[in-house]
mmCIF file of C-alpha atoms in Angstrom:
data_model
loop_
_atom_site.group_PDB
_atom_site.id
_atom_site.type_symbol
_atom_site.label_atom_id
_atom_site.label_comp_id
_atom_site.label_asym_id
_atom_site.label_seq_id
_atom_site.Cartn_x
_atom_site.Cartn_y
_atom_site.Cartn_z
ATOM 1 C CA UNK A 1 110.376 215.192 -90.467
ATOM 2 C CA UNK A 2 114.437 214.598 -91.144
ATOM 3 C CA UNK A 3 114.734 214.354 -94.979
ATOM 4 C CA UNK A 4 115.981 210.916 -94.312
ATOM 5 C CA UNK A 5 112.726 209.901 -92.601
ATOM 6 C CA UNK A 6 110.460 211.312 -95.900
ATOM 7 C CA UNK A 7 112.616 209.319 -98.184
ATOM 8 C CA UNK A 8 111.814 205.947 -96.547
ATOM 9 C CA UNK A 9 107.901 207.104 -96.486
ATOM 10 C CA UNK A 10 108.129 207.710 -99.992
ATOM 11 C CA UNK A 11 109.689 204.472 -100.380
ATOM 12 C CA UNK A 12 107.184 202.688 -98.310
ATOM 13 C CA UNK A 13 104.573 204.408 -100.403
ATOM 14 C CA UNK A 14 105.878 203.382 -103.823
ATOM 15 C CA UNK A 15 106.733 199.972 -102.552
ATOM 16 C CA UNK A 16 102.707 199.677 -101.825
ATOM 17 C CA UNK A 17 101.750 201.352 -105.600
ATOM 18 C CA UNK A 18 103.862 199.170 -106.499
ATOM 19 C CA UNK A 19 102.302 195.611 -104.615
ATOM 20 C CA UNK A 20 98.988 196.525 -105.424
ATOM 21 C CA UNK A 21 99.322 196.760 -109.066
ATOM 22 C CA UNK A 22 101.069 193.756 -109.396
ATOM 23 C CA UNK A 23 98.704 192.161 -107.342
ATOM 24 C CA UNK A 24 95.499 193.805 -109.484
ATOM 25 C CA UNK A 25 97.237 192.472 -112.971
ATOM 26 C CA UNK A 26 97.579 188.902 -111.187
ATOM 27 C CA UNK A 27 93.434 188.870 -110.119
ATOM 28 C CA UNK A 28 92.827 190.383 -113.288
ATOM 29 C CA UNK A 29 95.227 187.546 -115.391
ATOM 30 C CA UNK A 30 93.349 185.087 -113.037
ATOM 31 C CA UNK A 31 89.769 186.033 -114.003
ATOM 32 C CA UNK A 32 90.335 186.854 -117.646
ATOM 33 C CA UNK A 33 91.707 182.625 -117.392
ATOM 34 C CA UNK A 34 89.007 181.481 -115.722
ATOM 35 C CA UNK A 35 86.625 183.297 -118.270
ATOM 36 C CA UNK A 36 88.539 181.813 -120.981
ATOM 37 C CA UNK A 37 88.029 178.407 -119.616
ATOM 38 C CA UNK A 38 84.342 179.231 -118.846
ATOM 39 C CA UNK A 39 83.187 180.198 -122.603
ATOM 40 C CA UNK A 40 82.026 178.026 -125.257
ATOM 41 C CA UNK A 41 84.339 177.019 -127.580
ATOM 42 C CA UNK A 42 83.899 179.071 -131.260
ATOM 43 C CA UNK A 43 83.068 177.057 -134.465
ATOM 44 C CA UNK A 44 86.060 177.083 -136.246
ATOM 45 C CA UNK A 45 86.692 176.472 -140.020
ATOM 46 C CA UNK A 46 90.715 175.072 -139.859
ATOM 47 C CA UNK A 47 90.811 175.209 -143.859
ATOM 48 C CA UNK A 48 91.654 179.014 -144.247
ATOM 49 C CA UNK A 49 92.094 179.002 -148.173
ATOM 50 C CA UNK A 50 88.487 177.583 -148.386
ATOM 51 C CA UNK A 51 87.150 180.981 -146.653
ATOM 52 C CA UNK A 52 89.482 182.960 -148.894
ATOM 53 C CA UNK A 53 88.258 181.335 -151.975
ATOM 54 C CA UNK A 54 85.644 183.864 -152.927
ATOM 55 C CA UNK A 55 83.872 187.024 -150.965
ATOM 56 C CA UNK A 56 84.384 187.351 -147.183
ATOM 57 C CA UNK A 57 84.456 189.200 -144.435
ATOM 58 C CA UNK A 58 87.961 189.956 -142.211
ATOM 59 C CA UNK A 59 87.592 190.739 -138.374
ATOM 60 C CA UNK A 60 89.005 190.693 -135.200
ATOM 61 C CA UNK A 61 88.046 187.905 -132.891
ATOM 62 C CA UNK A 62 86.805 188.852 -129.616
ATOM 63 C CA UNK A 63 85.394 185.205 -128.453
ATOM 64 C CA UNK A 64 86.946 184.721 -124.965
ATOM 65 C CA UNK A 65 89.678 181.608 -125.035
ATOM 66 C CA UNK A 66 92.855 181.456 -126.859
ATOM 67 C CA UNK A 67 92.052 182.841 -130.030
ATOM 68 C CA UNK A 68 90.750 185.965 -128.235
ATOM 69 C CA UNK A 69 92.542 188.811 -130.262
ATOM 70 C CA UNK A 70 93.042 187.253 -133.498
ATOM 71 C CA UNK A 71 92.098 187.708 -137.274
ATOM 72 C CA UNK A 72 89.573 185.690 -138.425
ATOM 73 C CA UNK A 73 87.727 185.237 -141.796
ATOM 74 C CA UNK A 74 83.847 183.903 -142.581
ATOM 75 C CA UNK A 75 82.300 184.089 -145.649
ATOM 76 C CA UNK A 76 80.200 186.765 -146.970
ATOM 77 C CA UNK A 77 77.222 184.280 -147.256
ATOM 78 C CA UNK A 78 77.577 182.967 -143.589
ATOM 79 C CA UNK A 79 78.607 185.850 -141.733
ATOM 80 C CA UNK A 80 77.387 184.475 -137.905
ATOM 81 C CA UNK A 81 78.570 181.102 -138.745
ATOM 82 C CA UNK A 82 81.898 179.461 -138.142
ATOM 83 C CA UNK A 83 85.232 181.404 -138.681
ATOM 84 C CA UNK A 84 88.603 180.514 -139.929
ATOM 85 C CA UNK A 85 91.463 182.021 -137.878
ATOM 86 C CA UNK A 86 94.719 183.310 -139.155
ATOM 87 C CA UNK A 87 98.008 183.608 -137.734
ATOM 88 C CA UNK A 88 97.740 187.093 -136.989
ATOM 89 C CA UNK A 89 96.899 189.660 -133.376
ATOM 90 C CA UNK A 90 95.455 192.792 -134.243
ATOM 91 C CA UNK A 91 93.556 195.535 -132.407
ATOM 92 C CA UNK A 92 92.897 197.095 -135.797
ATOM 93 C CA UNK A 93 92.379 195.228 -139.098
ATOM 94 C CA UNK A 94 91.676 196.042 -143.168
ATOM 95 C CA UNK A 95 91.381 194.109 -146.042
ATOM 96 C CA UNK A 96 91.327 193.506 -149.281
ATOM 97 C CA UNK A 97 91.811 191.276 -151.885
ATOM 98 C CA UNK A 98 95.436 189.511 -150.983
ATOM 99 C CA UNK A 99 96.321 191.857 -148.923
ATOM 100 C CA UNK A 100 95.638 193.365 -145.121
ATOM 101 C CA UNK A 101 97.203 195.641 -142.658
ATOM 102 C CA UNK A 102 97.090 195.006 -139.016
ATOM 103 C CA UNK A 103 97.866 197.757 -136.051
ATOM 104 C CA UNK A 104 98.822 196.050 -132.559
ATOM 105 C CA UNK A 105 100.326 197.409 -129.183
ATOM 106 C CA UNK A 106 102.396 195.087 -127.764
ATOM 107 C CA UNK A 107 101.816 195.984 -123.615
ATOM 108 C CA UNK A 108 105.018 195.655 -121.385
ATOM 109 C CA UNK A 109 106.612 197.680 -119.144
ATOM 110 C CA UNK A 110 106.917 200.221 -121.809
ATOM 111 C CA UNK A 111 104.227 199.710 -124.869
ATOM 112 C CA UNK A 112 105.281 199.523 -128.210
ATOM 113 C CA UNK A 113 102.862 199.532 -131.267
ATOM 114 C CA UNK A 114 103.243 198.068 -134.691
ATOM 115 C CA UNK A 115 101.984 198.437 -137.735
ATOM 116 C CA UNK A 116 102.448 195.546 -140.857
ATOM 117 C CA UNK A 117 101.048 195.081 -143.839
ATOM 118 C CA UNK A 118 100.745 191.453 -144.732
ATOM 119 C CA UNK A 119 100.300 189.281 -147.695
ATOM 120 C CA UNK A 120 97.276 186.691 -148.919
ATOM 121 C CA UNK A 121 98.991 184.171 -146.684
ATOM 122 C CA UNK A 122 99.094 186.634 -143.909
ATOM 123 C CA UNK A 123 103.007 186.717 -143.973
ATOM 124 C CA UNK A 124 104.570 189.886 -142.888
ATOM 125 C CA UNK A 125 105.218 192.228 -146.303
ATOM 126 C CA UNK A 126 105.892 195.579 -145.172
ATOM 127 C CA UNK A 127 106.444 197.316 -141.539
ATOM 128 C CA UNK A 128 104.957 200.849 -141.334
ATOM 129 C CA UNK A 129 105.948 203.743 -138.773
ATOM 130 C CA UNK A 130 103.363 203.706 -135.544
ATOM 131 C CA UNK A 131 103.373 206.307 -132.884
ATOM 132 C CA UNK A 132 100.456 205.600 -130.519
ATOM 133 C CA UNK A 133 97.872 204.144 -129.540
ATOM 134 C CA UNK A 134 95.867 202.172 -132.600
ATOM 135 C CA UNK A 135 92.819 204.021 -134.204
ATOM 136 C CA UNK A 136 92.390 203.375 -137.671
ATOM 137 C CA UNK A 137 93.609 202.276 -140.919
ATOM 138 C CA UNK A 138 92.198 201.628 -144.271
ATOM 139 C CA UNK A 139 94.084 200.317 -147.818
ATOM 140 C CA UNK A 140 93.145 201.746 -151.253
ATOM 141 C CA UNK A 141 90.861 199.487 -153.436
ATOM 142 C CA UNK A 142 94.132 198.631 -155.511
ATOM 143 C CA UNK A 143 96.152 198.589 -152.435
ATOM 144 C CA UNK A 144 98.664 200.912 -153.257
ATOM 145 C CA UNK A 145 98.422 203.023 -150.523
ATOM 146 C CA UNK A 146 97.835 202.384 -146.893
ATOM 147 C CA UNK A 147 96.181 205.168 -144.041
ATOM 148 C CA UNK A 148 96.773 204.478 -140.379
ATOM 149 C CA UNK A 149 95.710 206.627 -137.417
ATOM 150 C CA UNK A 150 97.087 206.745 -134.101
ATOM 151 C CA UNK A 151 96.497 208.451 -130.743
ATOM 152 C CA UNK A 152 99.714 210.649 -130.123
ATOM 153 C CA UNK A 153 98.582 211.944 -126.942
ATOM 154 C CA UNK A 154 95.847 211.539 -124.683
ATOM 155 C CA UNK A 155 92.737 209.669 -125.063
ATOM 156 C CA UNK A 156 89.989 211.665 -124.691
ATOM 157 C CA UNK A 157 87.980 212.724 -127.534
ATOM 158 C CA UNK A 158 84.425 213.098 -126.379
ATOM 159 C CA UNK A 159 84.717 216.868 -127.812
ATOM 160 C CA UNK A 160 87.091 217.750 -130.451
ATOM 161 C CA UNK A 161 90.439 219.358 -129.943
ATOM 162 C CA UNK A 162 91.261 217.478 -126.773
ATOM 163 C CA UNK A 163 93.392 214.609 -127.995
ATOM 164 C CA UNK A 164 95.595 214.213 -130.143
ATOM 165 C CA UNK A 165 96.271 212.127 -133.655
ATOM 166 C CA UNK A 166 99.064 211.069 -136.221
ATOM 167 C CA UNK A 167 97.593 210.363 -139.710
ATOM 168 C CA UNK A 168 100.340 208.568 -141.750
ATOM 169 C CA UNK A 169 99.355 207.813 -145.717
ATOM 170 C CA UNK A 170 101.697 205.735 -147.221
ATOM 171 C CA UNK A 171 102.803 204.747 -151.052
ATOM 172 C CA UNK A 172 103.577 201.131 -150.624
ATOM 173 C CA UNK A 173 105.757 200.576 -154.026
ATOM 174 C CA UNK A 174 107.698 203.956 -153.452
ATOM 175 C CA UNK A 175 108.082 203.451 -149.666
ATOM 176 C CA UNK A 176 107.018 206.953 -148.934
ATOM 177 C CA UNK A 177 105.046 208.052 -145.860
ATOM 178 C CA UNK A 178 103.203 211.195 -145.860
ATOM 179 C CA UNK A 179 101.657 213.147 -142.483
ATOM 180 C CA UNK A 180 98.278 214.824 -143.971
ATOM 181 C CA UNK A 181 98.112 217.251 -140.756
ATOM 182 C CA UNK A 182 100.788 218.912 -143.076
ATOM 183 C CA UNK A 183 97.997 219.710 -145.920
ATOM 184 C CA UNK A 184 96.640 222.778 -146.849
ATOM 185 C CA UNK A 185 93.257 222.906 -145.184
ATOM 186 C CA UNK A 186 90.361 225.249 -146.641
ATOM 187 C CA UNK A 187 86.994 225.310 -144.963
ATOM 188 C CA UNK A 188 84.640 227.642 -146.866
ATOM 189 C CA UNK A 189 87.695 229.464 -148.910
ATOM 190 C CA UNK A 190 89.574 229.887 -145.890
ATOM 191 C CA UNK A 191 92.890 228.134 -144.567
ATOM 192 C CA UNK A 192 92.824 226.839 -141.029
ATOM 193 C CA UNK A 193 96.239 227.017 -140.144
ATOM 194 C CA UNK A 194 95.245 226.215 -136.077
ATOM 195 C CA UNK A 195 98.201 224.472 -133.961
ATOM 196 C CA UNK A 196 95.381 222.212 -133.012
ATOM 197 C CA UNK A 197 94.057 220.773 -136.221
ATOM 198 C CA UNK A 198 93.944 216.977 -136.488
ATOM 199 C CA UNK A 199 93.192 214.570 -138.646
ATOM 200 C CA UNK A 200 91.735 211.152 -139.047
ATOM 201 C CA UNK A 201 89.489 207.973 -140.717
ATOM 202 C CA UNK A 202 90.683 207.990 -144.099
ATOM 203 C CA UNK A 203 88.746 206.341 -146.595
ATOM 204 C CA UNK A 204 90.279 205.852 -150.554
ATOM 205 C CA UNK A 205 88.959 206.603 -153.769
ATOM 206 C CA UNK A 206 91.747 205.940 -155.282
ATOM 207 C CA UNK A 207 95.613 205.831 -155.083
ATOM 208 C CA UNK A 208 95.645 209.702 -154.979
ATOM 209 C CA UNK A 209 92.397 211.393 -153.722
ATOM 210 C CA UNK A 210 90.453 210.096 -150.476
ATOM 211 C CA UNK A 211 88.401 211.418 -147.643
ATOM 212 C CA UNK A 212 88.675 211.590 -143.912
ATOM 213 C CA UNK A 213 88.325 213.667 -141.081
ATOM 214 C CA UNK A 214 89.698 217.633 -140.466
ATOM 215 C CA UNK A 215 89.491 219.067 -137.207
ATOM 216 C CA UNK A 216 90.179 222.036 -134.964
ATOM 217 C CA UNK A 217 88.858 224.239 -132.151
ATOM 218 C CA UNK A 218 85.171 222.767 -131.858
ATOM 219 C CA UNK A 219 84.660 221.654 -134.898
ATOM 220 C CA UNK A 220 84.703 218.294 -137.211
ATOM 221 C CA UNK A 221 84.554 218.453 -140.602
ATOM 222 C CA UNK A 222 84.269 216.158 -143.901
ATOM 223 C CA UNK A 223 87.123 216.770 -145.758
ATOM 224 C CA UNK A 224 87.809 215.980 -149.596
ATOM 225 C CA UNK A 225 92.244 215.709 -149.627
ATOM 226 C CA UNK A 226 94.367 214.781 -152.480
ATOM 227 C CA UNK A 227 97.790 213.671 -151.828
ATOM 228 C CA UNK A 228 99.179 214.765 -155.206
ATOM 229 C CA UNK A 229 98.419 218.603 -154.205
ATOM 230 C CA UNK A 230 98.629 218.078 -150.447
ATOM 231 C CA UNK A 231 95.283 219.916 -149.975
ATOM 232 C CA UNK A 232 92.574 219.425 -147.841
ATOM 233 C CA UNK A 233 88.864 220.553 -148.688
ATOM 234 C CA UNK A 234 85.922 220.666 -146.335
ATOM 235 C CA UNK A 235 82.957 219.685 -148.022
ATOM 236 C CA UNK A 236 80.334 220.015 -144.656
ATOM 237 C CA UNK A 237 80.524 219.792 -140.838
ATOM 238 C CA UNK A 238 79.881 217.502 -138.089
ATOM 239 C CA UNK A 239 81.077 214.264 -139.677
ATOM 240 C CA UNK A 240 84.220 211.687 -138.517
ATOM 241 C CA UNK A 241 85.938 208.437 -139.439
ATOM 242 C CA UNK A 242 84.265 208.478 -143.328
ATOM 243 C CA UNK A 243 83.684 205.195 -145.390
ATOM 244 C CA UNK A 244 83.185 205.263 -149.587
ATOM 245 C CA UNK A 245 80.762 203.825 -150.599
ATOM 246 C CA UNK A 246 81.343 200.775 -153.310
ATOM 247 C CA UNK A 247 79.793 202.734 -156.081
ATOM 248 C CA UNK A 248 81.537 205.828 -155.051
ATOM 249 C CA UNK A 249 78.686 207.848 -154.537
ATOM 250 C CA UNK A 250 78.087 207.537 -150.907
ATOM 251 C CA UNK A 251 80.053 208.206 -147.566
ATOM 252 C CA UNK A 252 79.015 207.030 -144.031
ATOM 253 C CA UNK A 253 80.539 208.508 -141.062
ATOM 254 C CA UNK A 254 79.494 209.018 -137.596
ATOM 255 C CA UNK A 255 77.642 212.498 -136.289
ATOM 256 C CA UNK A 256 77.024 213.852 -132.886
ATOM 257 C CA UNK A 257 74.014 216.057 -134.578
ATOM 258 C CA UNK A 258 73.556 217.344 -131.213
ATOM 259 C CA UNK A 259 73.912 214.076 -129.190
ATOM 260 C CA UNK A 260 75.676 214.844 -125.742
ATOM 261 C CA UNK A 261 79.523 214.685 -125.728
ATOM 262 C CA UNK A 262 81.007 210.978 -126.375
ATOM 263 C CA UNK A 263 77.972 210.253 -129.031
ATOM 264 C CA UNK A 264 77.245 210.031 -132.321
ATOM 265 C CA UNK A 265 74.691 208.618 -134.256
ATOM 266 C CA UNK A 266 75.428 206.652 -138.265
ATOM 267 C CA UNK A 267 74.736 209.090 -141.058
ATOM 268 C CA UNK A 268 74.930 208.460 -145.011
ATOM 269 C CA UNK A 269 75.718 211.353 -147.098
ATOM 270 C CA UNK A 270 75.305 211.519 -150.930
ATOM 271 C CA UNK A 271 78.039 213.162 -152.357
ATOM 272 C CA UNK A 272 76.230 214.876 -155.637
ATOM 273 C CA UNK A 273 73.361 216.103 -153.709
ATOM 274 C CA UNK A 274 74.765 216.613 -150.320
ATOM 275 C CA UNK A 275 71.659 215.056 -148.226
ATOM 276 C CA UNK A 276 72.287 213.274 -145.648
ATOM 277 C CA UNK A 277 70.617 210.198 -144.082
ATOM 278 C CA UNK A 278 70.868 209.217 -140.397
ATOM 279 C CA UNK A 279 70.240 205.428 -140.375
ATOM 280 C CA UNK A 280 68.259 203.538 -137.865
ATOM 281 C CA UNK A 281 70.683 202.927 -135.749
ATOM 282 C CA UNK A 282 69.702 204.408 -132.186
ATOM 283 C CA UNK A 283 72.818 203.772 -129.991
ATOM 284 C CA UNK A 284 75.830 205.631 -129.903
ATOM 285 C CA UNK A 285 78.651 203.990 -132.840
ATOM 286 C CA UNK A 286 82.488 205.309 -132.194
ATOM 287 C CA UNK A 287 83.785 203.141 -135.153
ATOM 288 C CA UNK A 288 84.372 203.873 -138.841
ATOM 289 C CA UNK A 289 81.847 202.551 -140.848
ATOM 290 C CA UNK A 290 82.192 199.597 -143.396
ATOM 291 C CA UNK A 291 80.044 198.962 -146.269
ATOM 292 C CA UNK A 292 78.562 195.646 -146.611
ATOM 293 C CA UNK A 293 77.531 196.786 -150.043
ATOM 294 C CA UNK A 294 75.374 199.777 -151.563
ATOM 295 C CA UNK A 295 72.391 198.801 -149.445
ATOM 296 C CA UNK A 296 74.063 197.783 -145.900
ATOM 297 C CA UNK A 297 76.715 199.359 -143.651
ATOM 298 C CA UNK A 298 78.640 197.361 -140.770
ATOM 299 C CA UNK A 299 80.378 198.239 -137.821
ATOM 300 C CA UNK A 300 81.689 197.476 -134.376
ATOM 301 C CA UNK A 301 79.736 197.761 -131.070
ATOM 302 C CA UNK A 302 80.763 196.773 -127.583
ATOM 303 C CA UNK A 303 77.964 195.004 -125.546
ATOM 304 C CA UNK A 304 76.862 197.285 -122.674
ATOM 305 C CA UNK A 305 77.933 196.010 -119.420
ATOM 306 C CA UNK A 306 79.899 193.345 -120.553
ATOM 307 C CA UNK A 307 83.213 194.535 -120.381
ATOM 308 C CA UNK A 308 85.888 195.701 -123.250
ATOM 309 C CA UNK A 309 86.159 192.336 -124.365
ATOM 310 C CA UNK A 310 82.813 191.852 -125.395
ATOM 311 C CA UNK A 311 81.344 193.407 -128.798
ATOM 312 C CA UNK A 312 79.893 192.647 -131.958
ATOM 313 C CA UNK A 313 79.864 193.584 -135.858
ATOM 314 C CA UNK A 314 76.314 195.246 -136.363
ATOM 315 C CA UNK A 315 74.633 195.369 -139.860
ATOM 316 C CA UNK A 316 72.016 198.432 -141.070
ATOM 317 C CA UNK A 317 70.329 199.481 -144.231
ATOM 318 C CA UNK A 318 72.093 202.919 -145.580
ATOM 319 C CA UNK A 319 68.800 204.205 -146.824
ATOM 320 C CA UNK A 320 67.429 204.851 -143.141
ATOM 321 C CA UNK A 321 65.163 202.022 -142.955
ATOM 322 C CA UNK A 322 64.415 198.955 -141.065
ATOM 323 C CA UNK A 323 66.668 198.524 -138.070
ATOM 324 C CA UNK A 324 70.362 197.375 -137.044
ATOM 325 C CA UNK A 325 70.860 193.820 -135.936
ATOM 326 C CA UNK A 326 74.099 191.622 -135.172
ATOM 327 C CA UNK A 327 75.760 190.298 -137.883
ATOM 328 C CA UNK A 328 78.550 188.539 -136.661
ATOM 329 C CA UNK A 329 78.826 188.162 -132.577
ATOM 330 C CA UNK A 330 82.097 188.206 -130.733
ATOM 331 C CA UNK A 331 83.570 190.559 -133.335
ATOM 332 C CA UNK A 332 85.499 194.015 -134.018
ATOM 333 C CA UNK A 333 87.232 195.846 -137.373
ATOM 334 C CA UNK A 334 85.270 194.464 -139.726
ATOM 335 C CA UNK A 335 86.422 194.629 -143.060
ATOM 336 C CA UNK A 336 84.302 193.719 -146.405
ATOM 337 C CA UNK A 337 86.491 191.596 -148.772
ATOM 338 C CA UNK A 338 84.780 191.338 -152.319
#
């Protein structure tokens, strides 16, 4: 075959690729439409200030229509019942009091991400550097400082040291941005200085020390980090994407504790005595926990079979008892506003 001739297959074979993916978004634009128009419409609150008038809970919307996507608020007392929608599109939201930070890809030909951290009336306040793809992010209780976690490459992480993250920390008043993969990391009075270590799922304790996850090689650890030193310090194994506890004497994360690859069960861990709980929870959780309040945790599922658009905000006791049920339905990021 001339050269000539295998150009004008190649052609014909990108001109193809290129019909049938246009013609796969269009059927799949079509039927994510009709199932907009299909589903029930969502009981809405329209006064937003009357939500934000005393404890709540923040989360992204994933009722099918065309609020699909956005923030929405419902009050701590009547989490399932109707929900006040903001302004805002996130894939990842956090909360606190006046204050939020939302991470978003933007898809095009060429996907951009963005990261903002808003005000109490949801009005842009500060943009933040994003790399990838949208993971995580948590605020510090006096929301001075602001972690986000992004997929740099890849997006596989059934087993650990086949993807990679960016872990960003930032001081908010002093406009300074700090990568925590640059931290000293000691696990059992050794530095892991691997070219594979990542890390992710902060959690605050306070505007200088926090928690999150360290890993390299095969393993996951907890990790105790204080920006003020830059050092990391693993305080036990198997254990990602962290949450505080309220009182400050609890974290729950997520464990495979010999679960098969792409699992992990919901496990509370008491930081004085260093016994750990698994919760009743018997499904598989790939979310960072949220605490409800000492006695409950929270977090996202997706409902099996149902497509990435469909998932809900679960609630369990952290002492191991009783058993999970919905707490809010059509829901994701769920963050605890008190």
């Amino acid at each position: 075959m001339s050269n000539r001739a295998k150009l004008i297959a190649l052609g014909v074979v990108i001109a193809v690729a290129l019909l049938s993916s246009v013609g796969y978004v269009v059927f799949a634009r079509r039927a994510q439409t009709k199932a907009a128009q299909d589903a029930p419409p969502v009981a809405t609150i329209e006064d937003l200030t009357a939500v934000q008038s005393g404890p709540r809970i923040v989360f992204r919307s994933t009722a099918l229509g065309e609020r699909y996507g956005k923030v929405a608020e419902v009050p701590l007392t009547a989490p399932a019942g109707p929900r006040a929608f903001t302004p805002v599109s996130c894939d990842r939201v956090y909360a606190r009091e006046g204050q939020a930070v939302c991470l978003a890809a933007k898809p095009g030909v060429v996907t951009t991400y963005t990261a903002r951290v808003l005000g109490a009336d949801w009005s842009p306040v500060l943009d933040l550097p994003l790399s990838g793809v949208p993971s995580r992010t948590r605020l510090s209780r006096d929301g001075s400082m602001v972690a986000t976690t992004t997929f740099v490459s890849g997006h596989d992480y059934s087993s650990p040291g086949q993807f990679s993250t960016e872990t960003l920390v930032t001081n908010i008043a002093g406009r300074k941005t700090t990568n925590i993969e640059q931290f000293t990391l000691t696990v059992d009075g050794k530095a892991i200085d691997a070219k594979d270590r990542n890390m992710w799922g902060v959690t605050f304790a306070d505007d200088d020390h926090f928690y999150a996850t360290a890993a390299s090689g095969k393993k996951t650890w907890l990790v105790r980090g204080t920006m003020s030193t830059g050092r990391l310090e693993a305080l036990r194994e198997d254990a990602e994407c962290p949450s505080l506890s309220p009182d400050g004497k609890r974290i729950a994360f997520k464990e495979r504790a010999g679960r098969p690859a792409g699992e992990w069960g919901v496990t509370v861990y008491d930081i004085a005595t260093g016994k750990a709980t698994r919760l009743a929870e018997p499904r598989s959780v790939d979310d960072q926990i949220e605490w409800l309040d000492d006695s409950q945790v929270v977090y996202g599922l997706p409902r099996a079979g149902e497509g990435p658009a469909a998932s809900d905000v679960w609630v369990v006791p952290a002492d191991g008892s009783g058993a999970s049920r919905v707490l809010i339905p059509d829901a994701w990021s769920p963050a605890v506003v008190r």
